């Protein structure tokens, strides 16, 4: 790639969204010498607080978008629900990666599922529900199932488990008859994910396959590399690359999978760095946020090689004794462990289910990392 097509430091980069993913992006960009403008309507957003410029406005605010287009040399997103029109508007005057089209597919469960199915990728049996009359009858093999709202669902929100038509009707009504996907409830062996980066020339760097467990629909623990067979880990990488190529994707992409009877099914895709890729901050030569900077600026991808087995544990607001953070969890074991890397996101309030931070334990081997992570997890009373 020619030096001239690269956006070099100290260029100003634009980030849509000011959550923890945006914050890690700002840190990565700063380390490389870039400046960052964050757009987020929250005055106290974790990324806005450390950005060079925080534009505190809505994602469709014309003046804010004009300011970003005029001052940023490339723009990316950490928030998958940015209106696609925002991305399209910005793309008229500045490179936007990933594209509005790719983000548009990922932010709507119906277009996401249809895209995956049409691309020939394996997915769980599903039905698109626009109206109550679309709900399958009781004799359908889809039950028991999960009804998921098509838009704005995350961390298990906007989902209901339904055993039959009447429960499905009640759940559909409770979701205000919004467009939904009804998905067969599967018996999962376990779950994995792959985070990758694909650059403007189509080069791909995949991070190792992560093994994920969830608590109440929210990611709890990622173990990397995953403990399943090499064949499954390898197949997950292949499928993730195939998703990125079929999307003509440019950016960092997270692909979640179910493993059922030893077979992989694509669950969902995220057009941004992924929570299950947070271990890359401490365990890989290049982390997922640096890859995001590299893709948007047209730099070559960094090595995604993992140098230490890693276990990441999410820290949700539930473990704070007090919402206003007047008392802290029992950090002694966590902060005293020499191979544990703590990351707190600087949020001012600890609400139940809110992602407040995470830690990653690095091990000389995976079992040691798991052991220490579980000790700290239990000291912090996670999941109790
Ligand atoms: P979110 O956007 O909230 O991450 P997901 O569709 O990934 O939504 O669902 C969250 C979690 O719920 C999954 O990681 C998985 O543990 C569980 N889950 C979702 N769909 C199914 C399913 N069809 N069968 C079994 N478990 C599921
Ligand atoms: Mg998910």
Short mmCIF file of C-alpha atoms and ligand atoms in Angstrom, two decimals:
data_model
loop_
_atom_site.label_atom_id
_atom_site.label_comp_id
_atom_site.label_asym_id
_atom_site.label_seq_id
_atom_site.Cartn_x
_atom_site.Cartn_y
_atom_site.Cartn_z
CA UNK A 1 0.00 0.00 0.00
CA UNK A 2 1.32 3.40 -0.82
CA UNK A 3 2.21 5.65 2.07
CA UNK A 4 0.04 8.39 0.52
CA UNK A 5 -3.21 6.44 0.91
CA UNK A 6 -2.56 5.97 4.61
CA UNK A 7 -3.96 8.38 7.15
CA UNK A 8 -1.03 9.02 9.44
CA UNK A 9 -0.76 10.43 12.98
CA UNK A 10 -1.59 13.01 14.27
CA UNK A 11 -4.76 12.90 12.12
CA UNK A 12 -8.12 13.32 13.83
CA UNK A 13 -10.22 10.13 13.76
CA UNK A 14 -13.96 10.04 14.39
CA UNK A 15 -15.78 7.55 16.62
CA UNK A 16 -19.55 7.15 16.72
CA UNK A 17 -20.42 6.02 20.23
CA UNK A 18 -18.79 6.69 23.56
CA UNK A 19 -19.07 3.41 25.49
CA UNK A 20 -16.24 1.18 26.67
CA UNK A 21 -15.52 -0.05 23.15
CA UNK A 22 -15.07 3.55 22.07
CA UNK A 23 -12.89 4.23 25.11
CA UNK A 24 -10.49 1.40 24.25
CA UNK A 25 -10.41 2.72 20.68
CA UNK A 26 -9.46 6.19 21.94
CA UNK A 27 -6.67 4.66 24.05
CA UNK A 28 -5.34 2.66 21.08
CA UNK A 29 -5.52 5.68 18.76
CA UNK A 30 -3.79 7.91 21.31
CA UNK A 31 -1.00 5.39 21.80
CA UNK A 32 -0.38 5.52 18.06
CA UNK A 33 -0.37 9.31 18.00
CA UNK A 34 -3.83 10.00 16.56
CA UNK A 35 -6.44 12.37 17.93
CA UNK A 36 -10.06 11.32 18.36
CA UNK A 37 -13.43 13.03 18.18
CA UNK A 38 -16.22 11.07 19.88
CA UNK A 39 -19.90 11.63 19.12
CA UNK A 40 -22.16 10.48 21.95
CA UNK A 41 -25.24 12.12 23.47
CA UNK A 42 -24.17 11.19 27.01
CA UNK A 43 -22.18 13.93 28.76
CA UNK A 44 -20.43 11.28 30.89
CA UNK A 45 -19.70 8.69 28.23
CA UNK A 46 -16.56 6.63 29.01
CA UNK A 47 -14.94 7.45 25.64
CA UNK A 48 -16.11 11.06 25.49
CA UNK A 49 -14.34 11.77 28.78
CA UNK A 50 -10.91 10.89 27.36
CA UNK A 51 -11.36 11.99 23.74
CA UNK A 52 -9.68 15.09 22.32
CA UNK A 53 -13.09 16.36 21.29
CA UNK A 54 -16.44 15.13 22.59
CA UNK A 55 -19.42 16.22 20.53
CA UNK A 56 -22.33 15.73 22.86
CA UNK A 57 -25.24 15.33 20.45
CA UNK A 58 -27.58 12.77 18.98
CA UNK A 59 -26.43 10.42 16.22
CA UNK A 60 -28.62 12.15 13.64
CA UNK A 61 -27.78 15.74 14.61
CA UNK A 62 -26.96 17.45 11.30
CA UNK A 63 -24.65 20.05 12.82
CA UNK A 64 -22.70 17.41 14.75
CA UNK A 65 -22.29 15.26 11.65
CA UNK A 66 -21.13 18.26 9.63
CA UNK A 67 -18.54 19.02 12.31
CA UNK A 68 -17.31 15.42 12.23
CA UNK A 69 -17.13 15.35 8.44
CA UNK A 70 -15.19 18.61 8.41
CA UNK A 71 -12.68 17.71 11.14
CA UNK A 72 -12.14 13.93 10.97
CA UNK A 73 -10.11 12.12 8.34
CA UNK A 74 -11.84 8.77 8.82
CA UNK A 75 -14.81 7.61 10.87
CA UNK A 76 -15.75 4.35 12.55
CA UNK A 77 -18.36 3.16 15.01
CA UNK A 78 -18.52 1.26 18.28
CA UNK A 79 -22.30 1.43 18.49
CA UNK A 80 -24.10 -0.84 16.06
CA UNK A 81 -27.35 1.08 16.30
CA UNK A 82 -26.02 4.25 14.73
CA UNK A 83 -28.62 5.14 12.07
CA UNK A 84 -27.46 3.86 8.68
CA UNK A 85 -28.35 7.28 7.21
CA UNK A 86 -25.77 8.86 9.55
CA UNK A 87 -23.07 6.59 8.17
CA UNK A 88 -24.21 7.26 4.60
CA UNK A 89 -24.20 11.03 5.13
CA UNK A 90 -20.69 10.97 6.60
CA UNK A 91 -19.45 8.64 3.85
CA UNK A 92 -20.15 11.33 1.25
CA UNK A 93 -17.21 13.34 2.52
CA UNK A 94 -14.94 11.05 4.58
CA UNK A 95 -14.01 7.33 4.63
CA UNK A 96 -16.42 5.43 6.91
CA UNK A 97 -15.37 1.92 7.93
CA UNK A 98 -17.26 -0.37 8.31
CA UNK A 99 -19.72 0.68 5.62
CA UNK A 100 -23.28 1.82 6.23
CA UNK A 101 -24.44 -1.25 4.36
CA UNK A 102 -22.61 -3.75 6.58
CA UNK A 103 -23.68 -1.98 9.77
CA UNK A 104 -27.25 -1.83 8.43
CA UNK A 105 -27.33 -5.61 7.97
CA UNK A 106 -25.90 -6.34 11.42
CA UNK A 107 -28.20 -3.94 13.26
CA UNK A 108 -31.37 -5.67 12.17
CA UNK A 109 -31.88 -9.31 13.18
CA UNK A 110 -34.05 -10.04 10.17
CA UNK A 111 -31.59 -8.71 7.59
CA UNK A 112 -28.75 -10.34 9.55
CA UNK A 113 -30.39 -13.79 9.57
CA UNK A 114 -31.50 -13.51 5.94
CA UNK A 115 -28.02 -12.42 4.89
CA UNK A 116 -26.39 -15.35 6.71
CA UNK A 117 -28.85 -17.86 5.31
CA UNK A 118 -28.56 -16.56 1.75
CA UNK A 119 -24.78 -16.59 2.06
CA UNK A 120 -25.04 -20.33 2.76
CA UNK A 121 -23.84 -19.99 6.35
CA UNK A 122 -25.35 -22.35 8.94
CA UNK A 123 -27.90 -20.72 11.27
CA UNK A 124 -30.52 -21.95 13.76
CA UNK A 125 -34.01 -22.52 12.32
CA UNK A 126 -35.93 -19.22 12.48
CA UNK A 127 -39.07 -17.47 11.33
CA UNK A 128 -39.54 -13.76 10.62
CA UNK A 129 -42.45 -12.34 12.62
CA UNK A 130 -44.00 -9.13 11.30
CA UNK A 131 -47.49 -9.74 12.66
CA UNK A 132 -49.07 -12.10 15.18
CA UNK A 133 -50.38 -14.22 12.30
CA UNK A 134 -46.76 -15.03 11.34
CA UNK A 135 -46.26 -16.97 14.60
CA UNK A 136 -46.02 -20.70 13.87
CA UNK A 137 -48.75 -23.03 15.18
CA UNK A 138 -48.21 -25.23 18.21
CA UNK A 139 -47.25 -28.28 16.16
CA UNK A 140 -44.27 -26.44 14.66
CA UNK A 141 -40.85 -27.93 15.36
CA UNK A 142 -39.59 -24.44 16.18
CA UNK A 143 -40.92 -24.66 19.77
CA UNK A 144 -39.53 -24.27 22.35
CA UNK A 145 -38.17 -21.07 20.87
CA UNK A 146 -36.78 -17.62 21.65
CA UNK A 147 -38.54 -14.52 20.38
CA UNK A 148 -36.00 -11.75 19.72
CA UNK A 149 -36.81 -8.17 18.72
CA UNK A 150 -35.21 -7.29 15.39
CA UNK A 151 -33.78 -3.96 16.54
CA UNK A 152 -31.91 -2.59 19.57
CA UNK A 153 -31.62 -5.91 21.43
CA UNK A 154 -28.35 -6.54 23.28
CA UNK A 155 -27.07 -8.49 26.26
CA UNK A 156 -30.16 -10.71 26.21
CA UNK A 157 -32.51 -7.71 26.29
CA UNK A 158 -35.54 -7.86 23.99
CA UNK A 159 -35.66 -11.65 24.18
CA UNK A 160 -38.27 -14.03 25.57
CA UNK A 161 -38.26 -17.80 25.83
CA UNK A 162 -41.56 -19.22 24.61
CA UNK A 163 -42.79 -22.83 24.77
CA UNK A 164 -45.80 -22.54 22.46
CA UNK A 165 -47.98 -20.27 20.34
CA UNK A 166 -49.84 -18.70 23.22
CA UNK A 167 -46.61 -17.76 25.01
CA UNK A 168 -45.23 -16.47 21.74
CA UNK A 169 -48.32 -14.30 21.24
CA UNK A 170 -47.98 -12.86 24.74
CA UNK A 171 -44.27 -12.12 24.22
CA UNK A 172 -44.91 -10.55 20.81
CA UNK A 173 -47.57 -8.30 22.35
CA UNK A 174 -45.21 -7.39 25.21
CA UNK A 175 -42.61 -6.32 22.62
CA UNK A 176 -45.26 -3.94 21.23
CA UNK A 177 -45.70 -6.00 18.05
CA UNK A 178 -42.32 -4.92 16.79
CA UNK A 179 -40.72 -6.94 14.04
CA UNK A 180 -39.10 -10.01 15.58
CA UNK A 181 -37.21 -13.17 14.80
CA UNK A 182 -38.48 -16.40 16.35
CA UNK A 183 -35.59 -18.79 16.75
CA UNK A 184 -35.56 -22.44 17.73
CA UNK A 185 -34.21 -22.93 21.25
CA UNK A 186 -31.14 -25.08 20.80
CA UNK A 187 -29.35 -27.37 23.18
CA UNK A 188 -25.91 -25.81 23.09
CA UNK A 189 -22.73 -27.80 23.70
CA UNK A 190 -21.05 -24.44 24.23
CA UNK A 191 -20.54 -21.07 22.51
CA UNK A 192 -17.55 -19.61 20.71
CA UNK A 193 -16.72 -16.41 18.87
CA UNK A 194 -14.15 -15.15 16.43
CA UNK A 195 -13.04 -11.54 16.13
CA UNK A 196 -11.26 -10.56 12.95
CA UNK A 197 -10.07 -7.50 11.11
CA UNK A 198 -10.38 -7.09 7.35
CA UNK A 199 -8.54 -4.23 5.68
CA UNK A 200 -9.30 -2.12 2.62
CA UNK A 201 -7.36 -4.54 0.41
CA UNK A 202 -9.25 -7.58 1.67
CA UNK A 203 -6.45 -8.88 3.91
CA UNK A 204 -7.79 -10.61 6.99
CA UNK A 205 -6.25 -11.14 10.44
CA UNK A 206 -8.27 -13.42 12.71
CA UNK A 207 -7.85 -13.62 16.45
CA UNK A 208 -7.97 -17.10 18.02
CA UNK A 209 -11.36 -18.68 18.70
CA UNK A 210 -12.75 -17.72 22.12
CA UNK A 211 -14.96 -19.98 24.25
CA UNK A 212 -17.71 -17.96 25.88
CA UNK A 213 -20.11 -18.52 28.72
CA UNK A 214 -23.02 -16.25 29.50
CA UNK A 215 -24.90 -15.37 32.66
CA UNK A 216 -28.46 -14.06 32.24
CA UNK A 217 -27.82 -13.48 28.52
CA UNK A 218 -24.68 -11.39 29.16
CA UNK A 219 -21.14 -12.52 28.41
CA UNK A 220 -19.53 -13.68 31.64
CA UNK A 221 -16.27 -15.49 30.78
CA UNK A 222 -14.14 -15.91 27.66
CA UNK A 223 -11.45 -18.61 27.61
CA UNK A 224 -8.87 -18.35 24.81
CA UNK A 225 -7.94 -20.48 23.07
CA UNK A 226 -11.27 -22.31 23.31
CA UNK A 227 -11.09 -25.78 24.87
CA UNK A 228 -13.05 -27.52 22.10
CA UNK A 229 -11.52 -29.52 19.28
CA UNK A 230 -9.02 -27.94 16.90
CA UNK A 231 -11.44 -28.83 14.10
CA UNK A 232 -14.24 -26.73 15.62
CA UNK A 233 -11.88 -23.84 16.42
CA UNK A 234 -10.54 -23.90 12.90
CA UNK A 235 -13.99 -24.16 11.30
CA UNK A 236 -15.16 -21.13 13.34
CA UNK A 237 -12.27 -19.12 11.87
CA UNK A 238 -13.16 -20.24 8.36
CA UNK A 239 -16.83 -19.34 8.80
CA UNK A 240 -15.99 -15.93 10.29
CA UNK A 241 -13.75 -15.12 7.33
CA UNK A 242 -16.50 -16.23 5.01
CA UNK A 243 -18.98 -13.86 6.75
CA UNK A 244 -16.52 -10.96 6.34
CA UNK A 245 -15.87 -11.74 2.69
CA UNK A 246 -19.52 -12.15 1.77
CA UNK A 247 -20.20 -8.77 3.45
CA UNK A 248 -17.21 -7.20 1.66
CA UNK A 249 -16.48 -6.03 5.16
CA UNK A 250 -13.87 -3.41 6.08
CA UNK A 251 -13.27 -3.11 9.80
CA UNK A 252 -13.25 -5.25 12.94
CA UNK A 253 -15.99 -7.87 13.04
CA UNK A 254 -17.18 -10.14 15.86
CA UNK A 255 -18.93 -13.38 14.92
CA UNK A 256 -20.75 -15.38 17.61
CA UNK A 257 -21.39 -19.10 17.18
CA UNK A 258 -23.36 -21.85 18.84
CA UNK A 259 -21.80 -25.31 18.96
CA UNK A 260 -24.59 -27.91 18.74
CA UNK A 261 -23.84 -31.63 18.41
CA UNK A 262 -20.31 -30.67 17.44
CA UNK A 263 -21.53 -28.45 14.57
CA UNK A 264 -21.19 -24.68 14.34
CA UNK A 265 -24.11 -22.34 13.74
CA UNK A 266 -23.63 -18.60 13.33
CA UNK A 267 -25.60 -16.84 16.07
CA UNK A 268 -25.03 -13.16 15.33
CA UNK A 269 -22.47 -10.70 14.02
CA UNK A 270 -21.24 -7.42 15.46
CA UNK A 271 -19.81 -4.75 13.12
CA UNK A 272 -17.26 -3.57 15.70
CA UNK A 273 -14.83 -4.91 18.28
CA UNK A 274 -16.50 -7.48 20.51
CA UNK A 275 -16.60 -8.05 24.26
CA UNK A 276 -15.19 -11.55 23.73
CA UNK A 277 -12.16 -9.90 22.09
CA UNK A 278 -11.21 -7.86 25.14
CA UNK A 279 -8.56 -10.44 26.06
CA UNK A 280 -6.63 -9.22 22.98
CA UNK A 281 -5.77 -6.04 24.94
CA UNK A 282 -3.40 -8.04 27.09
CA UNK A 283 -2.79 -11.33 25.31
CA UNK A 284 -2.14 -10.46 21.65
CA UNK A 285 0.57 -8.60 19.77
CA UNK A 286 -2.06 -6.25 18.32
CA UNK A 287 -5.36 -5.77 20.11
CA UNK A 288 -8.75 -5.54 18.42
CA UNK A 289 -8.93 -1.75 18.92
CA UNK A 290 -5.54 -1.12 17.32
CA UNK A 291 -6.75 -3.23 14.38
CA UNK A 292 -9.80 -0.95 14.18
CA UNK A 293 -7.50 2.09 14.01
CA UNK A 294 -5.34 0.36 11.39
CA UNK A 295 -8.26 -0.56 9.14
CA UNK A 296 -9.83 2.89 9.18
CA UNK A 297 -6.55 4.65 8.50
CA UNK A 298 -5.51 2.27 5.73
CA UNK A 299 -2.47 0.97 7.65
CA UNK A 300 -1.52 -2.70 7.21
CA UNK A 301 -3.03 -4.97 9.87
CA UNK A 302 -0.91 -5.82 12.89
CA UNK A 303 -0.14 -9.39 13.94
CA UNK A 304 -3.08 -10.84 15.82
CA UNK A 305 -0.95 -13.60 17.36
CA UNK A 306 -1.81 -14.50 20.94
CA UNK A 307 1.26 -14.67 23.17
CA UNK A 308 -0.37 -15.97 26.39
CA UNK A 309 -3.37 -18.15 27.15
CA UNK A 310 -6.03 -15.85 28.59
CA UNK A 311 -9.26 -15.85 30.56
CA UNK A 312 -11.43 -12.73 30.55
CA UNK A 313 -14.14 -12.12 33.14
CA UNK A 314 -16.72 -9.33 32.84
CA UNK A 315 -17.41 -7.10 35.84
CA UNK A 316 -21.07 -6.09 35.93
CA UNK A 317 -22.65 -3.48 38.17
CA UNK A 318 -24.22 -6.29 40.24
CA UNK A 319 -21.03 -6.76 42.25
CA UNK A 320 -20.87 -3.16 43.46
CA UNK A 321 -22.38 -2.95 46.94
CA UNK A 322 -23.66 0.55 46.13
CA UNK A 323 -24.90 2.11 42.88
CA UNK A 324 -23.17 5.42 43.45
CA UNK A 325 -19.82 3.65 43.86
CA UNK A 326 -19.40 4.73 47.47
CA UNK A 327 -18.20 1.24 48.30
CA UNK A 328 -16.15 -1.00 46.07
CA UNK A 329 -16.07 -4.76 45.49
CA UNK A 330 -13.36 -6.76 47.28
CA UNK A 331 -10.52 -6.03 44.86
CA UNK A 332 -7.66 -7.33 47.04
CA UNK A 333 -7.14 -10.70 45.32
CA UNK A 334 -7.75 -9.26 41.84
CA UNK A 335 -5.40 -6.31 42.18
CA UNK A 336 -2.83 -8.35 44.09
CA UNK A 337 -2.42 -11.01 41.39
CA UNK A 338 0.65 -10.33 39.23
CA UNK A 339 -0.78 -11.94 36.09
CA UNK A 340 -4.20 -10.28 36.26
CA UNK A 341 -4.87 -7.19 34.15
CA UNK A 342 -7.71 -5.02 35.47
CA UNK A 343 -9.75 -2.71 33.24
CA UNK A 344 -12.43 -0.44 34.75
CA UNK A 345 -14.35 1.77 32.35
CA UNK A 346 -14.84 4.86 34.48
CA UNK A 347 -18.64 4.70 34.66
CA UNK A 348 -20.17 6.83 37.37
CA UNK A 349 -23.01 4.51 38.33
CA UNK A 350 -23.12 0.74 38.88
CA UNK A 351 -26.45 -0.64 37.73
CA UNK A 352 -27.31 -4.35 37.65
CA UNK A 353 -26.31 -5.90 34.32
CA UNK A 354 -24.24 -2.85 33.32
CA UNK A 355 -20.73 -3.58 32.07
CA UNK A 356 -18.43 -1.70 34.45
CA UNK A 357 -15.15 -3.36 33.59
CA UNK A 358 -13.41 -6.65 32.98
CA UNK A 359 -10.21 -8.41 33.96
CA UNK A 360 -8.01 -10.75 32.02
CA UNK A 361 -5.80 -13.38 33.61
CA UNK A 362 -2.76 -14.38 31.58
CA UNK A 363 -1.34 -17.83 32.25
CA UNK A 364 1.71 -19.81 31.29
CA UNK A 365 -0.94 -22.37 30.44
CA UNK A 366 -4.71 -22.20 30.04
CA UNK A 367 -5.57 -24.27 33.11
CA UNK A 368 -3.60 -21.97 35.42
CA UNK A 369 -5.34 -18.95 33.93
CA UNK A 370 -8.75 -20.56 34.41
CA UNK A 371 -7.94 -21.46 38.01
CA UNK A 372 -6.91 -17.96 39.04
CA UNK A 373 -9.77 -16.34 37.11
CA UNK A 374 -12.28 -18.56 38.91
CA UNK A 375 -10.74 -17.82 42.32
CA UNK A 376 -11.00 -14.08 41.72
CA UNK A 377 -14.48 -14.46 40.29
CA UNK A 378 -15.64 -16.22 43.40
CA UNK A 379 -13.89 -13.69 45.69
CA UNK A 380 -15.87 -10.98 43.87
CA UNK A 381 -19.07 -13.03 44.28
CA UNK A 382 -19.76 -12.97 40.53
CA UNK A 383 -22.83 -14.99 39.61
CA UNK A 384 -24.00 -15.44 43.20
P1 LIG B 1 -27.56 -10.58 22.31
O1 LIG B 1 -27.69 -9.60 21.21
O2 LIG B 1 -28.28 -10.19 23.52
O3 LIG B 1 -26.13 -11.02 22.53
P2 LIG B 1 -27.98 -13.34 21.40
O4 LIG B 1 -28.89 -13.73 20.30
O5 LIG B 1 -26.53 -13.51 21.18
O6 LIG B 1 -28.37 -11.84 21.78
O7 LIG B 1 -28.42 -14.12 22.70
C1 LIG B 1 -27.75 -14.02 23.94
C2 LIG B 1 -27.45 -15.42 24.49
O8 LIG B 1 -28.68 -16.16 24.69
C3 LIG B 1 -26.62 -16.28 23.55
O9 LIG B 1 -25.24 -16.01 23.64
C4 LIG B 1 -27.00 -17.68 24.06
O10 LIG B 1 -26.33 -17.98 25.27
C5 LIG B 1 -28.49 -17.53 24.37
N1 LIG B 1 -29.28 -17.90 23.17
C6 LIG B 1 -29.67 -17.04 22.19
N2 LIG B 1 -30.35 -17.69 21.22
C7 LIG B 1 -30.38 -18.98 21.56
C8 LIG B 1 -30.95 -20.17 20.96
N3 LIG B 1 -31.60 -20.12 19.80
N4 LIG B 1 -30.80 -21.34 21.62
C9 LIG B 1 -30.15 -21.39 22.81
N5 LIG B 1 -29.60 -20.32 23.42
C10 LIG B 1 -29.69 -19.12 22.82
MG1 LIG B 2 -24.95 -12.20 21.38
#
